[in-house]
PDB file of N, CA, C and O in Angstrom:
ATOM      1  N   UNK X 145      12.794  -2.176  16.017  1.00 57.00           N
ATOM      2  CA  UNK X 145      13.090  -1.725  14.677  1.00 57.00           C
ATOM      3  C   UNK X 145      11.775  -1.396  13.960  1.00 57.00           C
ATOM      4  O   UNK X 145      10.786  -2.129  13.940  1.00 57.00           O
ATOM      5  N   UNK X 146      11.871  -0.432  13.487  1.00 71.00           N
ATOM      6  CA  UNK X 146      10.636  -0.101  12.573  1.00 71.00           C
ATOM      7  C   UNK X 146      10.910  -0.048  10.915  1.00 71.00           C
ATOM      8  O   UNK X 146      11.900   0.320  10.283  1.00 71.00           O
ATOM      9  N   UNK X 147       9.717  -0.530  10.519  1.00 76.00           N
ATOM     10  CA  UNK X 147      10.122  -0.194   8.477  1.00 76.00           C
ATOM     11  C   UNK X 147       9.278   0.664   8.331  1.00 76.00           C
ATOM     12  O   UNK X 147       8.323   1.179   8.913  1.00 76.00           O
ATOM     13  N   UNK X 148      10.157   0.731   6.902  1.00 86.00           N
ATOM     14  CA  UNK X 148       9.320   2.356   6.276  1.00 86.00           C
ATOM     15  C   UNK X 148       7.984   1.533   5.371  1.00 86.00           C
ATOM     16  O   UNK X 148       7.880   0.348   5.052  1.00 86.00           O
ATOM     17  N   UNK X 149       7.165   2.571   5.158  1.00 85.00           N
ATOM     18  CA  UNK X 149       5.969   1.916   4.265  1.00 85.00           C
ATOM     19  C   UNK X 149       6.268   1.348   3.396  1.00 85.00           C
ATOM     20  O   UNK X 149       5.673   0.276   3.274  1.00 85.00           O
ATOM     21  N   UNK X 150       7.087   1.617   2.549  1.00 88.00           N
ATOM     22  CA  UNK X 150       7.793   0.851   0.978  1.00 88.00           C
ATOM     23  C   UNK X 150       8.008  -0.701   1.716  1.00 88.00           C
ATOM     24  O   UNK X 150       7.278  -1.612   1.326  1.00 88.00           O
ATOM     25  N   UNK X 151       9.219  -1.020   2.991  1.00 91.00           N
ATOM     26  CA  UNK X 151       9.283  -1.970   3.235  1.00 91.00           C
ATOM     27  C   UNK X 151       8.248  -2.626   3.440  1.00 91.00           C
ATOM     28  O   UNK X 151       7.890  -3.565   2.729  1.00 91.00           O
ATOM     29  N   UNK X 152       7.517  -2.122   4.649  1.00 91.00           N
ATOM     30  CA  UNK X 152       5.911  -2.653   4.869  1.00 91.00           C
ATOM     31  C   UNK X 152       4.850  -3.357   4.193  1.00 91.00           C
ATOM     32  O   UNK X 152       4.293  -4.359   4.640  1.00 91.00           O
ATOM     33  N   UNK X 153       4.493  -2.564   2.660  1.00 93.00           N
ATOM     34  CA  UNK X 153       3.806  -2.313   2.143  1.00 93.00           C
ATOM     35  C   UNK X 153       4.498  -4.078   1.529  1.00 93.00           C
ATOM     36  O   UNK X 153       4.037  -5.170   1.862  1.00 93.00           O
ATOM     37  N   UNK X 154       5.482  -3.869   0.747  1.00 93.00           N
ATOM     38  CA  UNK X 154       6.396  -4.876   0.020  1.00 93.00           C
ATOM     39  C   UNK X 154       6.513  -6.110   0.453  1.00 93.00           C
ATOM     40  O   UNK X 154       6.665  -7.104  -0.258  1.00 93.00           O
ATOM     41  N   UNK X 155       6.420  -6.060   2.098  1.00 94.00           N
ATOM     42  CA  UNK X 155       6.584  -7.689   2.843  1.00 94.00           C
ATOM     43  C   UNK X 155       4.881  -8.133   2.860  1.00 94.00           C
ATOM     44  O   UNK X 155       4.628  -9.338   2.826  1.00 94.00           O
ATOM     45  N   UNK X 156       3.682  -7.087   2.916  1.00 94.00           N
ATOM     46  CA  UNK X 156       2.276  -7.418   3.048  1.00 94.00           C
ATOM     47  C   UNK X 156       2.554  -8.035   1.596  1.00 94.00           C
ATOM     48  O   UNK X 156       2.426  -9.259   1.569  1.00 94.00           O
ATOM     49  N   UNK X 157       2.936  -7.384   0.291  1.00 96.00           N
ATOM     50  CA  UNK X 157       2.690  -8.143  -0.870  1.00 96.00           C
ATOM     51  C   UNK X 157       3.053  -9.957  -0.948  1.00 96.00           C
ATOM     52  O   UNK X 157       2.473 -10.955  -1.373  1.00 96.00           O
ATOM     53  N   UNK X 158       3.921  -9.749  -0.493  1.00 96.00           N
ATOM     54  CA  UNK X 158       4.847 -10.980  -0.621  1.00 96.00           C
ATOM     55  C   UNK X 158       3.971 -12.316   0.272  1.00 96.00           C
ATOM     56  O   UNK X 158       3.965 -13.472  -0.152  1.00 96.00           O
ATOM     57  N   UNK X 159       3.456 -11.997   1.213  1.00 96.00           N
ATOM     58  CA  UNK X 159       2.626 -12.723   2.030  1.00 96.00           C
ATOM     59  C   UNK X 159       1.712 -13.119   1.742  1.00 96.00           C
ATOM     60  O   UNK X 159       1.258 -14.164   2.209  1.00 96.00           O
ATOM     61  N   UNK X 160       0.852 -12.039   0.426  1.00 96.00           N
ATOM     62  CA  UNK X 160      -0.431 -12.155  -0.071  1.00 96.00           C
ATOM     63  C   UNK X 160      -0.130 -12.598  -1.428  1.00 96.00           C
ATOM     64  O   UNK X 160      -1.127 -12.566  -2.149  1.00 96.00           O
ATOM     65  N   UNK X 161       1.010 -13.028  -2.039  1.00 96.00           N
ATOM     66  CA  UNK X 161       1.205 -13.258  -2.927  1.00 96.00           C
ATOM     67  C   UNK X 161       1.011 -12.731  -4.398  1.00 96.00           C
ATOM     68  O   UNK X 161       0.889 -13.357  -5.451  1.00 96.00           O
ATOM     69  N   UNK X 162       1.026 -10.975  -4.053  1.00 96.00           N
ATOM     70  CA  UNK X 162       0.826 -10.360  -4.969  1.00 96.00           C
ATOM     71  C   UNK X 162       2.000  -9.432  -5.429  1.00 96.00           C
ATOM     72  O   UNK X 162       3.045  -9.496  -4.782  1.00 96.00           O
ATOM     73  N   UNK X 163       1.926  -8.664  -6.380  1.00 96.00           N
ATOM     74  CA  UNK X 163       3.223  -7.920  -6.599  1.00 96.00           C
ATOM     75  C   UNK X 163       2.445  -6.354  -6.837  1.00 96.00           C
ATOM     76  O   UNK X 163       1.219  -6.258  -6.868  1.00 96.00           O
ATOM     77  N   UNK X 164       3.297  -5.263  -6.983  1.00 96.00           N
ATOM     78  CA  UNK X 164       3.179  -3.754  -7.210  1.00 96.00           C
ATOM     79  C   UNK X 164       2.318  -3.407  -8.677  1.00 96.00           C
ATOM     80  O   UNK X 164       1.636  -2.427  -8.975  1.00 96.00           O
ATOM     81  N   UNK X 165       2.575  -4.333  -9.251  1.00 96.00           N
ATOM     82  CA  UNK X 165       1.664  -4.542 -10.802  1.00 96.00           C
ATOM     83  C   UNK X 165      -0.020  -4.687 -10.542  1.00 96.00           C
ATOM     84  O   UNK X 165      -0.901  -4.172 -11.231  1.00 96.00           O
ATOM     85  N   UNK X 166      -0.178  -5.470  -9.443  1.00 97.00           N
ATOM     86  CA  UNK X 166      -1.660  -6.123  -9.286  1.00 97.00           C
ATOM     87  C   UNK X 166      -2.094  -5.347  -8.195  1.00 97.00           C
ATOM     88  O   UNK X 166      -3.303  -5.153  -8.068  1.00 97.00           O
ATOM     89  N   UNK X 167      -1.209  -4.822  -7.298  1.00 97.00           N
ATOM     90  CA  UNK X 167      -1.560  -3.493  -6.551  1.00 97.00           C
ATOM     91  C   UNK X 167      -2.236  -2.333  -7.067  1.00 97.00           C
ATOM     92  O   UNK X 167      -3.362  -1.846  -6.960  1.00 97.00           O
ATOM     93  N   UNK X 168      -1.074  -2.034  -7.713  1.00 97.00           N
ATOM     94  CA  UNK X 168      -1.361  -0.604  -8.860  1.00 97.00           C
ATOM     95  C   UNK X 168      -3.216  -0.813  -9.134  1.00 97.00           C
ATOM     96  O   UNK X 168      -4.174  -0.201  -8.663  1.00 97.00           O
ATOM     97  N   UNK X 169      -3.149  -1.605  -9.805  1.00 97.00           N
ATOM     98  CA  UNK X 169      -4.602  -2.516 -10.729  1.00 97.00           C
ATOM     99  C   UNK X 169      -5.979  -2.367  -9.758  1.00 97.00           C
ATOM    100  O   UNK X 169      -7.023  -1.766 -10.011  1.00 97.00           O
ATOM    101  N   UNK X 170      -5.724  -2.880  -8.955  1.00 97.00           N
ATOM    102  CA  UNK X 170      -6.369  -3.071  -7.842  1.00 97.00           C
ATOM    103  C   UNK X 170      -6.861  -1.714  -7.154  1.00 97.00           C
ATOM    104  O   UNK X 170      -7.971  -1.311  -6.808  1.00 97.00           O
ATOM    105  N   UNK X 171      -5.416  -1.112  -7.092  1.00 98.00           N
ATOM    106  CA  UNK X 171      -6.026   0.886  -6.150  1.00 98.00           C
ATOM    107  C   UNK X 171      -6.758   1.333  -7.191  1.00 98.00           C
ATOM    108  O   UNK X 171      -7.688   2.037  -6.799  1.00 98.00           O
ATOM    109  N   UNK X 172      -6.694   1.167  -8.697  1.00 97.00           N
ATOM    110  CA  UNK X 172      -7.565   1.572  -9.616  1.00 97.00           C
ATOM    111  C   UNK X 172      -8.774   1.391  -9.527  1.00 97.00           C
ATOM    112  O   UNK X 172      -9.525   2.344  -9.315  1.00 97.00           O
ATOM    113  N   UNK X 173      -9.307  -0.082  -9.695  1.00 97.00           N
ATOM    114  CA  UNK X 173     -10.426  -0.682  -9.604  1.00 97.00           C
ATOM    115  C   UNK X 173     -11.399  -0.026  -8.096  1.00 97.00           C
ATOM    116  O   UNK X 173     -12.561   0.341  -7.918  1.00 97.00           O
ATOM    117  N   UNK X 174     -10.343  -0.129  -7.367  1.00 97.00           N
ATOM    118  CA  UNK X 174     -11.413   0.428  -5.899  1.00 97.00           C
ATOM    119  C   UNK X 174     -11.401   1.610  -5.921  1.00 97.00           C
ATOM    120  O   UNK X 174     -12.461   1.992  -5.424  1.00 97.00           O
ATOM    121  N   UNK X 175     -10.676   2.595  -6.279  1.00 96.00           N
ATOM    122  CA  UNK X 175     -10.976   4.027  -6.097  1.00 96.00           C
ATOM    123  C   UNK X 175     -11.588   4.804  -7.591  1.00 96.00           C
ATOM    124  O   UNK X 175     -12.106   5.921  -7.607  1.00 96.00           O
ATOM    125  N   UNK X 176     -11.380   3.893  -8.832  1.00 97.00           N
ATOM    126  CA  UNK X 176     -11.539   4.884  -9.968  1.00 97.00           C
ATOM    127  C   UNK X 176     -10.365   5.588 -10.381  1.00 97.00           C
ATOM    128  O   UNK X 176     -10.372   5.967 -11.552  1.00 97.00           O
ATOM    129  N   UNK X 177      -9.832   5.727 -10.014  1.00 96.00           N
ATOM    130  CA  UNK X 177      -8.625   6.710 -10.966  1.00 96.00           C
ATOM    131  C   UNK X 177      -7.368   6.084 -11.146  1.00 96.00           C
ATOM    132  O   UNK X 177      -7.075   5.189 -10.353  1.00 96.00           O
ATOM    133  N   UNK X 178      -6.582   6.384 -12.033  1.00 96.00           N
ATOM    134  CA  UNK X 178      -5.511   5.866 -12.379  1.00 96.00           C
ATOM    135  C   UNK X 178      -4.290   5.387 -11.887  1.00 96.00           C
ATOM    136  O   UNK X 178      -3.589   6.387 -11.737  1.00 96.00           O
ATOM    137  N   UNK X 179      -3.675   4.409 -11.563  1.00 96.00           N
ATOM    138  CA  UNK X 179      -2.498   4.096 -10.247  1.00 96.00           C
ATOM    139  C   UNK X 179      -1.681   3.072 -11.398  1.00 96.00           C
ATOM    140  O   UNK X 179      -1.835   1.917 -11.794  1.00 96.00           O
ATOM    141  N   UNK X 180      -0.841   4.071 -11.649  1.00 96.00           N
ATOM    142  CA  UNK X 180      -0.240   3.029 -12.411  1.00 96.00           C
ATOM    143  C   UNK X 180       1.201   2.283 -11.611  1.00 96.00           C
ATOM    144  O   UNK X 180       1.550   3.073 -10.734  1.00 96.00           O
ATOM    145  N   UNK X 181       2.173   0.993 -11.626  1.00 96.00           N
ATOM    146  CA  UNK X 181       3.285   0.832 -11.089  1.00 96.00           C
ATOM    147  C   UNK X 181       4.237   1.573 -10.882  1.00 96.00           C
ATOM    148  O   UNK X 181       5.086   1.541  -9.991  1.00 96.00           O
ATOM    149  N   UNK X 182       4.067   2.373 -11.872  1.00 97.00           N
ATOM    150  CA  UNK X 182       5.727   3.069 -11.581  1.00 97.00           C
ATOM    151  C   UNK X 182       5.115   4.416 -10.575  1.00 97.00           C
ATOM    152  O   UNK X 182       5.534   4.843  -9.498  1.00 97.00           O
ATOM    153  N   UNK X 183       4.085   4.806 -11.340  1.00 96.00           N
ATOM    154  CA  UNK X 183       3.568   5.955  -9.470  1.00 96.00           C
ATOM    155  C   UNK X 183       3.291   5.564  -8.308  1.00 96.00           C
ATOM    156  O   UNK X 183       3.533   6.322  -7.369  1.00 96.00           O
ATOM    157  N   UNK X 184       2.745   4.358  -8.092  1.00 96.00           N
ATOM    158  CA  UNK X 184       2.969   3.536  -7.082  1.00 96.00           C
ATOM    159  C   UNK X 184       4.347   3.234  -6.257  1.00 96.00           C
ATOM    160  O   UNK X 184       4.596   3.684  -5.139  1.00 96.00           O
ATOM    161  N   UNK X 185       5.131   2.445  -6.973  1.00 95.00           N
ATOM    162  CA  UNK X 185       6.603   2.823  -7.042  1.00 95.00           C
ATOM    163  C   UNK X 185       7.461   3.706  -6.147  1.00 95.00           C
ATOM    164  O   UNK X 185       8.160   3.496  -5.156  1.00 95.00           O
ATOM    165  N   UNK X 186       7.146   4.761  -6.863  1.00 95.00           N
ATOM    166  CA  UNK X 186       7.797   5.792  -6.824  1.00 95.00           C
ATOM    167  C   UNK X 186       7.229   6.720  -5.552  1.00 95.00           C
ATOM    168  O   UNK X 186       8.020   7.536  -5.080  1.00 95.00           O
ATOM    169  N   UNK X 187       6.071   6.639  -5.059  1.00 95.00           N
ATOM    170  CA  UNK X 187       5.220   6.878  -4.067  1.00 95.00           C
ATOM    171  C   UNK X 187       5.413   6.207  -2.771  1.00 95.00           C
ATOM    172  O   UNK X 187       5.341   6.925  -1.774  1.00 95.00           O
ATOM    173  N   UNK X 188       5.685   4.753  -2.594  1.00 93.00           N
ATOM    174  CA  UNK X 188       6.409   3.815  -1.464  1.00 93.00           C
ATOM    175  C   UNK X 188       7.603   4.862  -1.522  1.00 93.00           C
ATOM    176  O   UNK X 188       7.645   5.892  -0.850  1.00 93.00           O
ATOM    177  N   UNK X 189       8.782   4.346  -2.630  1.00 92.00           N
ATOM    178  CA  UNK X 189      10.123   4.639  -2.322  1.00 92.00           C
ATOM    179  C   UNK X 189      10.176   5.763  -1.841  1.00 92.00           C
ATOM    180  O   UNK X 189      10.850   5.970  -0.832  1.00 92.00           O
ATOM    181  N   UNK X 190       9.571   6.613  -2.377  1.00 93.00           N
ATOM    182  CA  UNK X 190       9.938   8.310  -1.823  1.00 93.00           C
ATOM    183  C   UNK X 190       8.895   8.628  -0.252  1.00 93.00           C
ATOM    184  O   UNK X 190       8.824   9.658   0.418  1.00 93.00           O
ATOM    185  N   UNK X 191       8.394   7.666  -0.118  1.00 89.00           N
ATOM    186  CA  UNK X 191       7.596   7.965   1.251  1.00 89.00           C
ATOM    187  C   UNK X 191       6.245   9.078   1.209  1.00 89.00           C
ATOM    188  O   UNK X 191       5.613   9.728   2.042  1.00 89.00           O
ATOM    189  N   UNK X 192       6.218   8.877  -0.254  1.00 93.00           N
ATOM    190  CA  UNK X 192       4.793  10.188  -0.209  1.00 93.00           C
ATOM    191  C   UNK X 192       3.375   9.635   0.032  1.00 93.00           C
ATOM    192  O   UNK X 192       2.372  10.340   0.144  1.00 93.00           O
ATOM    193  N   UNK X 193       3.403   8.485   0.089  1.00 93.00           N
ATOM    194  CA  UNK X 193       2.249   7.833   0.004  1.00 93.00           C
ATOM    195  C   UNK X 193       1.261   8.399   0.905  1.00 93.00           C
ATOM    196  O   UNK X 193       1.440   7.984   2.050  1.00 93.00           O
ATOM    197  N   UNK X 194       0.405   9.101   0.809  1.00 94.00           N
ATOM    198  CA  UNK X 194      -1.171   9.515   1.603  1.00 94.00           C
ATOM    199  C   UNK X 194      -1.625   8.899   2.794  1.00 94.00           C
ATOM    200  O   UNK X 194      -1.192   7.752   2.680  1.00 94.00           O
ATOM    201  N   UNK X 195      -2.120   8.955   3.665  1.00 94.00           N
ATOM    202  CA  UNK X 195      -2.730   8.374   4.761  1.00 94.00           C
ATOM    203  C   UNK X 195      -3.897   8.046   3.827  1.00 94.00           C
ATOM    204  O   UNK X 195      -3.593   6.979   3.294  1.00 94.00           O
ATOM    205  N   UNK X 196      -5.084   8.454   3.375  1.00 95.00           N
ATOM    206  CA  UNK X 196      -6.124   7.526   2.562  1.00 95.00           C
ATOM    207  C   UNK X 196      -5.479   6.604   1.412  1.00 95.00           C
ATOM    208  O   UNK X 196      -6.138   5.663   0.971  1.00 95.00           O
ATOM    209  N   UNK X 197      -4.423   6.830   1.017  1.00 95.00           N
ATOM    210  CA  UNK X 197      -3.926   6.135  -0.021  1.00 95.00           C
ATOM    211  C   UNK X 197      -3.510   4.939   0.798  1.00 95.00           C
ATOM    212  O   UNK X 197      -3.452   3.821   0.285  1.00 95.00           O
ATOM    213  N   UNK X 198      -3.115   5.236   2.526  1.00 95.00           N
ATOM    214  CA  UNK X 198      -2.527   3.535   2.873  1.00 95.00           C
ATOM    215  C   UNK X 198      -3.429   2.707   3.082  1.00 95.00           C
ATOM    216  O   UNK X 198      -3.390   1.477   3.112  1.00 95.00           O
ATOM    217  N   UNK X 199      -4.799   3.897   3.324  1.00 96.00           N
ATOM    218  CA  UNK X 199      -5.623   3.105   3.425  1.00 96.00           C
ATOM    219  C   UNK X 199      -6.689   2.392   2.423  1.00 96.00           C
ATOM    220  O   UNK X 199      -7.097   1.234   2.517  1.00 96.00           O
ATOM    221  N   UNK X 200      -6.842   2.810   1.998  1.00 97.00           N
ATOM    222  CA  UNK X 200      -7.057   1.918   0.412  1.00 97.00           C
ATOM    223  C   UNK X 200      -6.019   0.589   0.363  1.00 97.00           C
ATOM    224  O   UNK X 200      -6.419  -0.561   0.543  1.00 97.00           O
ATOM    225  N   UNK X 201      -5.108   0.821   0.184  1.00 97.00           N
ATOM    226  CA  UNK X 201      -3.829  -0.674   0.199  1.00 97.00           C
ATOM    227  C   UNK X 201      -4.269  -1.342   1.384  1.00 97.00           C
ATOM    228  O   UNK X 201      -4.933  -2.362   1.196  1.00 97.00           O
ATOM    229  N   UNK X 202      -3.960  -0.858   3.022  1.00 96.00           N
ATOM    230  CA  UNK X 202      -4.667  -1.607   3.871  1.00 96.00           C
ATOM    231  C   UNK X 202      -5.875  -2.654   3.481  1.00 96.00           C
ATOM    232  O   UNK X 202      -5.543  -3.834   3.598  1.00 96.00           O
ATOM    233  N   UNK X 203      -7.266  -2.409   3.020  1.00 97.00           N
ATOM    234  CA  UNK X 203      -7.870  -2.357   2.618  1.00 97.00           C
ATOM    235  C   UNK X 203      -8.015  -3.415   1.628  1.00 97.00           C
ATOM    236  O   UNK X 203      -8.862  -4.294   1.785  1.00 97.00           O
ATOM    237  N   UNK X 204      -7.255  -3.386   0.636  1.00 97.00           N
ATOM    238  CA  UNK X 204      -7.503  -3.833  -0.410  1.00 97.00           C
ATOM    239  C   UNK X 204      -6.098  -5.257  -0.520  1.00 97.00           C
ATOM    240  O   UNK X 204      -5.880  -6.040  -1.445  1.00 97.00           O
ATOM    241  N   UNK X 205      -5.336  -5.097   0.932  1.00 96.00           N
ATOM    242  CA  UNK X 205      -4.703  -6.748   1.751  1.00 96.00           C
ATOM    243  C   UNK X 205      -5.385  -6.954   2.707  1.00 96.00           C
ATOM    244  O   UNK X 205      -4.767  -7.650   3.513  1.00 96.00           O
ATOM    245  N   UNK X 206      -6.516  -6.660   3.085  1.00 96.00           N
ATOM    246  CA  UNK X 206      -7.320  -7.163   3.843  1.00 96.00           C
ATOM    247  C   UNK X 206      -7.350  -7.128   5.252  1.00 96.00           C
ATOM    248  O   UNK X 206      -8.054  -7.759   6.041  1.00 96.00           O
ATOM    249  N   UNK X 207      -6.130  -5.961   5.511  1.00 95.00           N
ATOM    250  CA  UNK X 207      -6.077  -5.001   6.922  1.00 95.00           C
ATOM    251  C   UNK X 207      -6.789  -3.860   7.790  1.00 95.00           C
ATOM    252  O   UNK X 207      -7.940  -3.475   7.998  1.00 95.00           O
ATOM    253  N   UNK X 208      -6.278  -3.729   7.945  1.00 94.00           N
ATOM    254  CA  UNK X 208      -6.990  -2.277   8.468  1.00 94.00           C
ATOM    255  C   UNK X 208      -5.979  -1.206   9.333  1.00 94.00           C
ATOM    256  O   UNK X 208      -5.496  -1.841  10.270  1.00 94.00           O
ATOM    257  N   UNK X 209      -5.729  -0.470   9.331  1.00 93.00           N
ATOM    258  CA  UNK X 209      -4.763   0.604  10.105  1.00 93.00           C
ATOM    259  C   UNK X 209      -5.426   1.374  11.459  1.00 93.00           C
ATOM    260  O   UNK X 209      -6.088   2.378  11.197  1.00 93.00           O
ATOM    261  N   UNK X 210      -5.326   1.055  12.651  1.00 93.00           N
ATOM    262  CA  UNK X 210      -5.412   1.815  13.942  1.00 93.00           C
ATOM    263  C   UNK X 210      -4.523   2.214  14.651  1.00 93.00           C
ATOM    264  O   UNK X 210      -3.369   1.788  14.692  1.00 93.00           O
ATOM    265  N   UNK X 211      -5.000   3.076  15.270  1.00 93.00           N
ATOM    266  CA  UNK X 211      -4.018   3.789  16.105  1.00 93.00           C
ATOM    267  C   UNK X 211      -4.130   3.282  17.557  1.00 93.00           C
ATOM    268  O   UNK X 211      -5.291   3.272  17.966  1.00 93.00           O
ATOM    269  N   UNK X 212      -3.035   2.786  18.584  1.00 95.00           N
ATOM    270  CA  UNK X 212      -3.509   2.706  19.695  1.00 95.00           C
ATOM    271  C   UNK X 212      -2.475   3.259  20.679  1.00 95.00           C
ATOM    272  O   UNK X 212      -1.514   3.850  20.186  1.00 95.00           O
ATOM    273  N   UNK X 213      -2.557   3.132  22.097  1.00 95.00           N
ATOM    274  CA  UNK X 213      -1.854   4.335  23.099  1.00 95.00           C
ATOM    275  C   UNK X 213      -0.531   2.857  23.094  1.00 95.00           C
ATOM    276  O   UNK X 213      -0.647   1.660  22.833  1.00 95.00           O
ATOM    277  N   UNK X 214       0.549   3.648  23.482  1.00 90.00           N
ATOM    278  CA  UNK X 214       1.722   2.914  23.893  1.00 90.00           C
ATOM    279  C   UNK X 214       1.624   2.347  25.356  1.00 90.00           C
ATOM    280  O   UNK X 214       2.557   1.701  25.832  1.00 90.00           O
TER     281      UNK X 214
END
């Protein structure tokens, strides 16, 4: 079974004990520009979220994203 990033993204919060509020806050602080919750939000749910944008979140739960062969 695979999840979508929204799920993904949502179970890393929960683990790290943070929520989409302190996320948002956080992609701000490390990149400079504005991330507010509800574009955040709305960016998981709808699946638009960026490959540098996951990686920033990666990143900023203390992951990292690779690719490897099956």
């Amino acid at each position: 079974m695979t999840m979508n990033a929204n799920t993904q993204i949502r179970v890393l919060l929960a683990q790290k004990h943070l929520n989409i509020t302190k996320l948002a806050r956080l992609i701000s602080e490390k990149t400079g520009k504005p991330c507010s919750k509800q574009n955040l939000s709305n960016k998981l749910r709808n699946g638009t979220v960026r490959y540098d944008g996951m990686l920033v979140i990666a990143d900023i739960l203390g992951f990292k994203i690779e690719f490897s062969e099956k």
